[in-house]
CSV table of C-alpha atoms and ligand atoms in Angstrom, one decimal:
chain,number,residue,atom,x,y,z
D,1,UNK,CA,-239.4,186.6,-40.4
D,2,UNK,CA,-242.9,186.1,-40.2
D,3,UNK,CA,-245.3,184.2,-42.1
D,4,UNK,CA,-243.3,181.5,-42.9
D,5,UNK,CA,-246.2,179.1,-44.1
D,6,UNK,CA,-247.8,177.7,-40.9
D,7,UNK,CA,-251.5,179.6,-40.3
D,8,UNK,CA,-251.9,181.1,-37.0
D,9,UNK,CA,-254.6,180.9,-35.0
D,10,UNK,CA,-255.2,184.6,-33.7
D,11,UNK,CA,-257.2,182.4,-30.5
D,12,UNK,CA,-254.3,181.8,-28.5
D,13,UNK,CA,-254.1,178.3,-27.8
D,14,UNK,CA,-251.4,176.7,-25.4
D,15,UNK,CA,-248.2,175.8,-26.3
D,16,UNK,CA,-248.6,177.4,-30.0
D,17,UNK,CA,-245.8,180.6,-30.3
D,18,UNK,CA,-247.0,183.1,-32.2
D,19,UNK,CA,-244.9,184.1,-35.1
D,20,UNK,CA,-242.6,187.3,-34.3
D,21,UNK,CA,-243.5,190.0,-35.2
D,22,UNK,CA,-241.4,192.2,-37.7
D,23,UNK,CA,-239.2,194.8,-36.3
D,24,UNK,CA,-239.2,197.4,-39.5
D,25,UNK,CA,-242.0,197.9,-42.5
D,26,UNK,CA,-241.1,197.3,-45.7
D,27,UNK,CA,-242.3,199.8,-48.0
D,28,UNK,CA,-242.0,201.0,-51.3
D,29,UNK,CA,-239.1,203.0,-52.4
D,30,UNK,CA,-237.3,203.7,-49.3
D,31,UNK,CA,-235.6,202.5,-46.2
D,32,UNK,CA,-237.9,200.3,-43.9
D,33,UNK,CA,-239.7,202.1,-41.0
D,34,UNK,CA,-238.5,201.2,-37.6
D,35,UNK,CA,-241.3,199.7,-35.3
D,36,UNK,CA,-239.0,199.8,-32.3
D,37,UNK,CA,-241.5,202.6,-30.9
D,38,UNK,CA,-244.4,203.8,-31.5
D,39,UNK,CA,-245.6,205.5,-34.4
D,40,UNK,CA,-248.3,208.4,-35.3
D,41,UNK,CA,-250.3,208.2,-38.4
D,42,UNK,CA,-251.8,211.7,-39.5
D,43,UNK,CA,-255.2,211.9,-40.7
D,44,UNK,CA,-255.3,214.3,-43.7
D,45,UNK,CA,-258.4,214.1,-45.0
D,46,UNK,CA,-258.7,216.1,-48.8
D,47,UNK,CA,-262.6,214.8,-48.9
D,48,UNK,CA,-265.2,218.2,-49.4
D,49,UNK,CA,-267.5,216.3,-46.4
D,50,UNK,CA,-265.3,214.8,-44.1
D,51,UNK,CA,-266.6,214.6,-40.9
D,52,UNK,CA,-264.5,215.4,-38.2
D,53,UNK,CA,-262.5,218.3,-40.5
D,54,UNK,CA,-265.5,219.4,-42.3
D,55,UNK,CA,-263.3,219.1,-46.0
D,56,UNK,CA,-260.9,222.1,-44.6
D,57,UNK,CA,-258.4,220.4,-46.5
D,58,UNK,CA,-259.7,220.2,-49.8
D,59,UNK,CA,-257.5,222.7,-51.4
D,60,UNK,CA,-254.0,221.3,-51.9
D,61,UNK,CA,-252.0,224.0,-50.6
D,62,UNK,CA,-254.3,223.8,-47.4
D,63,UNK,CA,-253.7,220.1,-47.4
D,64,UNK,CA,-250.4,220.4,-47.7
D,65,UNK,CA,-249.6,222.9,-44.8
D,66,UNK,CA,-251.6,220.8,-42.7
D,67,UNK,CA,-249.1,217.7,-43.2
D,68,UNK,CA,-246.9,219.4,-42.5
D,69,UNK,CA,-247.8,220.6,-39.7
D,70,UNK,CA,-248.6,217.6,-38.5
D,71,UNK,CA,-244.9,216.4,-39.2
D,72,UNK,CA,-244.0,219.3,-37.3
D,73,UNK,CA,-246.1,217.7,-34.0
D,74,UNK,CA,-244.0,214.2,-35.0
D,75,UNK,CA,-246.0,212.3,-37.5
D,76,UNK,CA,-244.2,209.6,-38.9
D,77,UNK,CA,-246.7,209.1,-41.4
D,78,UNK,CA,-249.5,211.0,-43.1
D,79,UNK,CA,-252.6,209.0,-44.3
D,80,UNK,CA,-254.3,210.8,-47.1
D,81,UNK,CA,-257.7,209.8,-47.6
D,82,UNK,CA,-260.3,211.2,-50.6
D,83,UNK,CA,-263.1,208.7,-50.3
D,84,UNK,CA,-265.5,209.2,-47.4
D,85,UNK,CA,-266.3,206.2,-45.3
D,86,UNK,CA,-268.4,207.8,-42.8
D,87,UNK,CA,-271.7,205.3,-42.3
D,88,UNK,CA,-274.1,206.2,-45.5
D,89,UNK,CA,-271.8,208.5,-47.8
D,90,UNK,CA,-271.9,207.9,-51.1
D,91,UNK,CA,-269.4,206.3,-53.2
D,92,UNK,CA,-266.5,208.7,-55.1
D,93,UNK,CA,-265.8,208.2,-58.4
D,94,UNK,CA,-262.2,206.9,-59.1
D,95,UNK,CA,-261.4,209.9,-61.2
D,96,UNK,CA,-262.5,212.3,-58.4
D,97,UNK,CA,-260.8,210.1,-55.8
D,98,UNK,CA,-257.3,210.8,-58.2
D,99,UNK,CA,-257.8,214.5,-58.5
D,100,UNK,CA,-258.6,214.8,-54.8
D,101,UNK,CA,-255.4,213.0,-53.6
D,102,UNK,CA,-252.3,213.0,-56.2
D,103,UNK,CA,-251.8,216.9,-55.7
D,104,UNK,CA,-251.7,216.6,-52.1
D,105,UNK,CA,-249.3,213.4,-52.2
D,106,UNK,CA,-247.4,215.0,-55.1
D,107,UNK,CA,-247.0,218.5,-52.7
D,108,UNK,CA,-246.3,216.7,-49.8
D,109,UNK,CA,-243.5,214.6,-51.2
D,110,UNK,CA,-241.6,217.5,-52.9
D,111,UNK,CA,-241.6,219.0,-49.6
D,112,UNK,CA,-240.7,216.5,-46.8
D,113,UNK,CA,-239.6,212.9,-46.4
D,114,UNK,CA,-242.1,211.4,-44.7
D,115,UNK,CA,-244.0,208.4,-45.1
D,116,UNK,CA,-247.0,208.8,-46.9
D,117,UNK,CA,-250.0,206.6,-47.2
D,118,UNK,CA,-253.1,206.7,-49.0
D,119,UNK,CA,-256.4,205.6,-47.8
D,120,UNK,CA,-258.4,204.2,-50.6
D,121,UNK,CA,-259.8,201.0,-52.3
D,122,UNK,CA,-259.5,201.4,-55.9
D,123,UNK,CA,-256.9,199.7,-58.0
D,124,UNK,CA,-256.2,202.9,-60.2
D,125,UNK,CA,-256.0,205.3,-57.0
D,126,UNK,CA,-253.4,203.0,-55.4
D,127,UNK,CA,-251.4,202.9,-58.7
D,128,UNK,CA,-251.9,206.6,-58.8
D,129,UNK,CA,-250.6,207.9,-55.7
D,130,UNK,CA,-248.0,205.4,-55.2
D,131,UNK,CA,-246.4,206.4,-58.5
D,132,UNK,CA,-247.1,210.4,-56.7
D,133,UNK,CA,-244.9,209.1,-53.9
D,134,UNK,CA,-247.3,206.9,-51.5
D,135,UNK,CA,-245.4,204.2,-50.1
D,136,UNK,CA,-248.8,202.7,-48.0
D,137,UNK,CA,-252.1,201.6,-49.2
D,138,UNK,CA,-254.2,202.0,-45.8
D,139,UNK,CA,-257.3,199.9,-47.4
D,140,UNK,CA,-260.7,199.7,-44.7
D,141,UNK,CA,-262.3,197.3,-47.1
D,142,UNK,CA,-258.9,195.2,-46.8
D,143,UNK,CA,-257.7,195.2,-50.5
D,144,UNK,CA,-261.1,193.2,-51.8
D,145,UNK,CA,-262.1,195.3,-54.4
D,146,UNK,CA,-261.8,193.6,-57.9
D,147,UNK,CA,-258.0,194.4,-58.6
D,148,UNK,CA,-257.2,196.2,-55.2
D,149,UNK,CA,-254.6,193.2,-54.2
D,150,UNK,CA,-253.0,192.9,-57.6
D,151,UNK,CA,-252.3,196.9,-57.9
D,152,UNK,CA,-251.1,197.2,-54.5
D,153,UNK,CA,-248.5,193.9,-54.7
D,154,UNK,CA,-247.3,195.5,-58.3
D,155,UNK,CA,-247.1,199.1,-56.6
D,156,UNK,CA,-244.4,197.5,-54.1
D,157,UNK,CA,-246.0,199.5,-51.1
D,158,UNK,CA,-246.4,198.4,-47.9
D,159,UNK,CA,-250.1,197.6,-46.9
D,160,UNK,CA,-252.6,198.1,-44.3
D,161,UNK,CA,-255.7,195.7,-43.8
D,162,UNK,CA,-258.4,196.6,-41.6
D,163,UNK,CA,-261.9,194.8,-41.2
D,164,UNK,CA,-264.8,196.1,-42.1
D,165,UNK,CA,-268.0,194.3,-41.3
D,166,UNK,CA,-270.2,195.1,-45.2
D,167,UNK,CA,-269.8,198.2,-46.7
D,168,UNK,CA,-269.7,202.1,-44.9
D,169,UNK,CA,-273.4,202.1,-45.9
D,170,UNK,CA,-274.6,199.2,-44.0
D,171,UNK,CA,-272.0,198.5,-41.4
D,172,UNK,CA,-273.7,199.8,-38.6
D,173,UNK,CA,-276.7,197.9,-39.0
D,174,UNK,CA,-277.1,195.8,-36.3
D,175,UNK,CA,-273.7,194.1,-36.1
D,176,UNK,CA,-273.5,190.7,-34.3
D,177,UNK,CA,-270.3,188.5,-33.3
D,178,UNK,CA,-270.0,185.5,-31.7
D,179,UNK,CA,-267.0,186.6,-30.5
D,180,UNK,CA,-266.1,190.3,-32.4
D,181,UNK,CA,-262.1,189.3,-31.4
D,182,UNK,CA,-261.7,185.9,-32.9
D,183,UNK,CA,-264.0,186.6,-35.7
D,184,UNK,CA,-262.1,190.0,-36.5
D,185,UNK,CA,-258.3,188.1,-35.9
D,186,UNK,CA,-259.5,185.1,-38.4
D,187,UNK,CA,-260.7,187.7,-41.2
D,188,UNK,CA,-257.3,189.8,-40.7
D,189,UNK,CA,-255.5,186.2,-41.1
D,190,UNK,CA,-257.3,185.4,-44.5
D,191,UNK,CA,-256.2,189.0,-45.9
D,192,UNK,CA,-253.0,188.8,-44.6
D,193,UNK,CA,-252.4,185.1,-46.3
D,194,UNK,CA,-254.6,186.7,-49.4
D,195,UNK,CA,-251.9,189.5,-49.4
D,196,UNK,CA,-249.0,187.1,-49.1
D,197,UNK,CA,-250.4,184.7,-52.0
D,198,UNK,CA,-250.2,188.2,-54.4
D,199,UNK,CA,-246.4,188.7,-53.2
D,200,UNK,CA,-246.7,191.4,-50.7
D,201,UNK,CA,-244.1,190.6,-48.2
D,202,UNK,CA,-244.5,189.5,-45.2
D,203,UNK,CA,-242.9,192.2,-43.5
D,204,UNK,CA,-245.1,195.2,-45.3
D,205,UNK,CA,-248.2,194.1,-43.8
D,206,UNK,CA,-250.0,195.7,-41.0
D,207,UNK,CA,-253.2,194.6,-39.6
D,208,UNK,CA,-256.1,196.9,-38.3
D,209,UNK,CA,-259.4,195.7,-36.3
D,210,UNK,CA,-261.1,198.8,-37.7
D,211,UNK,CA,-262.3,200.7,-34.8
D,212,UNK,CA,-265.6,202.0,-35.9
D,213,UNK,CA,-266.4,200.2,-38.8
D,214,UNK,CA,-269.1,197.3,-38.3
D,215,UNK,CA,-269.3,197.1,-34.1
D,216,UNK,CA,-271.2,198.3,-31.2
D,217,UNK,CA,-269.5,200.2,-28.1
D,218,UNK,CA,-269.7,196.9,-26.3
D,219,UNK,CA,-267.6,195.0,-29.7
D,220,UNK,CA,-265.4,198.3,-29.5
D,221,UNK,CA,-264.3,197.7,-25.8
D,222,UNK,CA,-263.7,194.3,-25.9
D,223,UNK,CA,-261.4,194.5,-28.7
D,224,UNK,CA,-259.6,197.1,-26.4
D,225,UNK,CA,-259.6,194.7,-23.5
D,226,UNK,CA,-258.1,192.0,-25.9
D,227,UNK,CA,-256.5,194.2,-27.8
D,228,UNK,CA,-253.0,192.2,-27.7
D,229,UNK,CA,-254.7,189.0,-29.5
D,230,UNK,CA,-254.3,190.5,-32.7
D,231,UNK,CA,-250.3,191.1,-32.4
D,232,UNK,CA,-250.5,187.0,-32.5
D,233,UNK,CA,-251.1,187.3,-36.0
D,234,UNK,CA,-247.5,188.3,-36.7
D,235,UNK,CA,-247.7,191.7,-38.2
D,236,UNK,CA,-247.6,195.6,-36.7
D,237,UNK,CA,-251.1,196.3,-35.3
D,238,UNK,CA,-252.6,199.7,-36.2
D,239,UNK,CA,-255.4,201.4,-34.4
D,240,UNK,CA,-257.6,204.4,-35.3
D,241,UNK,CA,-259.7,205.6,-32.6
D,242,UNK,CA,-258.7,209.4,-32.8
D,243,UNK,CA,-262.7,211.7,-32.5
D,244,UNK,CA,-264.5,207.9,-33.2
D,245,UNK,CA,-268.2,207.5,-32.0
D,246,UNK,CA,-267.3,205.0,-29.1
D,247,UNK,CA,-265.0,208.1,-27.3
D,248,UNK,CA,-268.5,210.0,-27.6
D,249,UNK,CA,-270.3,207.4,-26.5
D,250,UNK,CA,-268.5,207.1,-23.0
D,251,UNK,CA,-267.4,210.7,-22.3
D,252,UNK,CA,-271.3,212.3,-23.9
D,253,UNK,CA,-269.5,214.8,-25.9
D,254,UNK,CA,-269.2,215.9,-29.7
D,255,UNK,CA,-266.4,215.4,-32.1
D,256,UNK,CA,-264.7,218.8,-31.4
D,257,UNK,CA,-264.2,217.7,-27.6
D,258,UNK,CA,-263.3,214.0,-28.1
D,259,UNK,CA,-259.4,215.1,-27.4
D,260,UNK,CA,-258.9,213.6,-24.2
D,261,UNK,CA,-261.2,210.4,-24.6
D,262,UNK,CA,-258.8,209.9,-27.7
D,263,UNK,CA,-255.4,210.5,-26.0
D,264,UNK,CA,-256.3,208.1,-23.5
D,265,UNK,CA,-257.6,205.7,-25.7
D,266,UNK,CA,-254.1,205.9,-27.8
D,267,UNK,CA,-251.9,205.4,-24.9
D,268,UNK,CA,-254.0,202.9,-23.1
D,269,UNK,CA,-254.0,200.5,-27.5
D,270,UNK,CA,-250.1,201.5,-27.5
D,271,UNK,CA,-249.9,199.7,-23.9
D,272,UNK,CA,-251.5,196.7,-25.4
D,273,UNK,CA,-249.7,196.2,-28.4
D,274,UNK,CA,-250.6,198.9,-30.7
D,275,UNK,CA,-247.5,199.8,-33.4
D,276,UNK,CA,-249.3,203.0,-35.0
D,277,UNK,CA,-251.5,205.3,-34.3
D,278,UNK,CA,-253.8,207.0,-36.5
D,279,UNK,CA,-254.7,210.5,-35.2
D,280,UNK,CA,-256.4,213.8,-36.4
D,281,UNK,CA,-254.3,215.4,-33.3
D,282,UNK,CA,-251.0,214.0,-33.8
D,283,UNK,CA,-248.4,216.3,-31.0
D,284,UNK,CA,-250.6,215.2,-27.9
D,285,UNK,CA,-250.8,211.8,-29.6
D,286,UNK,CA,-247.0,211.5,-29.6
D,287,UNK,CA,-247.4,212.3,-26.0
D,288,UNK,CA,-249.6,209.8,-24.9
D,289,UNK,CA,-248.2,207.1,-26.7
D,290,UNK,CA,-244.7,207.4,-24.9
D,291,UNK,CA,-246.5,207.0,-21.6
D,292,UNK,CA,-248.6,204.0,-23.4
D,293,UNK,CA,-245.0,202.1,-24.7
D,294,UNK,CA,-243.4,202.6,-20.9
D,295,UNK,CA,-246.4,200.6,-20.4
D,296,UNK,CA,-246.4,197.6,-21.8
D,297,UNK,CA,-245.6,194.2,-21.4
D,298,UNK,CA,-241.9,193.6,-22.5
D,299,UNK,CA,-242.6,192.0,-25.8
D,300,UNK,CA,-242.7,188.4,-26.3
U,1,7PM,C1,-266.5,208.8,-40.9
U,1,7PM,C2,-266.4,207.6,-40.3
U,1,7PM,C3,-265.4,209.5,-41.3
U,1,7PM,C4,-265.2,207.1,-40.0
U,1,7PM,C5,-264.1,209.0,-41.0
U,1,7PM,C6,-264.1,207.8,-40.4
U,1,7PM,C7,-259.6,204.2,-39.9
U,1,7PM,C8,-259.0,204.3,-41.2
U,1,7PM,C9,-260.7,205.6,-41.0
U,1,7PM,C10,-259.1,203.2,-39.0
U,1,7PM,C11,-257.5,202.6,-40.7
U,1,7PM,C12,-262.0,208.2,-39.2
U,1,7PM,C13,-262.7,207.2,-40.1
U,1,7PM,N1,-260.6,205.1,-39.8
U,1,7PM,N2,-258.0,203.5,-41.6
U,1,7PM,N3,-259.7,205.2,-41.9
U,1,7PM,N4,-258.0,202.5,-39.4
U,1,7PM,N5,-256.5,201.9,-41.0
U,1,7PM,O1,-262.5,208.3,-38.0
U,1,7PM,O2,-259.5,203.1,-37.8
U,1,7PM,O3,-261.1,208.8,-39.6
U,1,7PM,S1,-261.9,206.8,-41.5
């Protein structure tokens, strides 16, 4: 299994082997998810202001027929996410963050089996909709909020850390790297070893460089060019680039015709090491990730 003590440096030197990577999640309540293929996360977003679904989804029995829809197209999981993190939104009270999320888990899980996930970084949220039937805390601030590590290692679900450079408000404010990959892969180290130090397993772990959140288009494309550095840090490697600002950067069009620029995008992370996907438009996702795992590299 992975993480067995040693620390891994995500730079790749010569002659160190990078830890395998785990072949199944762990996660909470239920059998572990294969990683053999490829997977598709769902966005469901039950926010009134989302961006790219303009809070469609707000109502639960909306929300709900949406997920399953998207299961329908071959999600595998569905993230649902009350807490805007578009660039400047302001922050959602707990409370409101609960009400917003544990119907639509609660719906969702009386009506299919799939793996649900909640995006969120408050302790009482994660406690929330894993007792609603979450079985993944998807966490963009990477579990640092003041009792975010301790809830989610109690909850016994499965995690997902992705960096974030500051907060939503400020991350696009003139970010600078040094190098944006070995900078990203040594913060996703120290959550991952944070994560392991609270008891999360090893194997319910999944990293995320967090497309979007804290780079410029030229950080964005090298991480795609290196994008296999991060599977050195031993755990599944998740992307989100589904509608993001870099597709409309290079194709010049608006979120409502960023289909194409994303499908690519997914294949093209999938034949670099991606495990999962997350994706507003999950059936052509499913699609382009086949071509992107006939791709790759046979793994290490
Ligand atoms: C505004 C800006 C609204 C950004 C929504 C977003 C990711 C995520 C999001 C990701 C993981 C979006 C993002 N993106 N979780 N949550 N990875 N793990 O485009 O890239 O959906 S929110």
């Amino acid at each position: 299994m992975s993480g067995s003590g040693t620390p891994v440096a995500a730079t790749g030197e010569a002659g160190r082997q990078p830890p395998a990577r785990p072949t199944s999640l762990r996660l909470a309540g239920r059998l572990p998810l294969a990683l053999d293929r490829p997977l598709v996360m769902g966005v469901l977003n039950v926010t009134p202001d989302s961006f790219s679904d303009g809070g469609r989804h707000s109502d639960p029995a909306v929300a709900e027929a949406r997920a399953l829809a998207m299961v329908a197209e071959g999600a595998t999981i569905i993230d649902v996410g009350g807490e805007s993190t578009r660039p400047g939104a302001s922050p959602v009270p707990a409370d409101e963050e609960i009400r917003r999320v544990v119907p639509v888990i609660e719906r969702i899980r009386a009506q299919s089996t799939v793996v649900i996930s909640v995006d969120t970084s408050e302790p009482r949220v994660i406690e929330a909709a894993v007792r609603a039937g979450a079985s993944l805390v998807n966490d963009v601030r990477g579990l640092r909020r003041p009792g975010a590590l301790a809830a989610a290692a109690r909850s016994g679900a499965a995690v997902c850390v992705m960096h974030m450079r500051g907060e939503p408000r400020t991350m696009q404010d003139d970010p600078r790297y040094a190098d944006v990959v070995s900078e990203v892969a040594a913060y996703l180290e120290s959550r991952v070893a944070d994560c392991r130090a609270a008891g999360i397993a090893a194997d319910s772990i999944v990293v995320d460089p967090g497309f979007g959140f804290g780079k410029t288009l030229e950080h964005h494309l090298t991480m795609m060019a290196r994008l296999e550095e991060f599977t050195r840090l031993g755990c599944p490697l998740l992307v989100g680039l589904s509608r993001k600002s870099m597709l409309g950067v290079l194709t010049g069009r608006p979120v409502r015709e960023r289909l194409y620029a994303g499908v690519a995008a997914a294949a093209i992370a999938v034949s670099r090491g991606a495990d999962i996907v997350r994706a507003h438009d999950v059936g052509p996702t499913v699609d382009a990730i086949r071509i992107g795992a006939a791709l790759r590299r046979p793994r290490e």
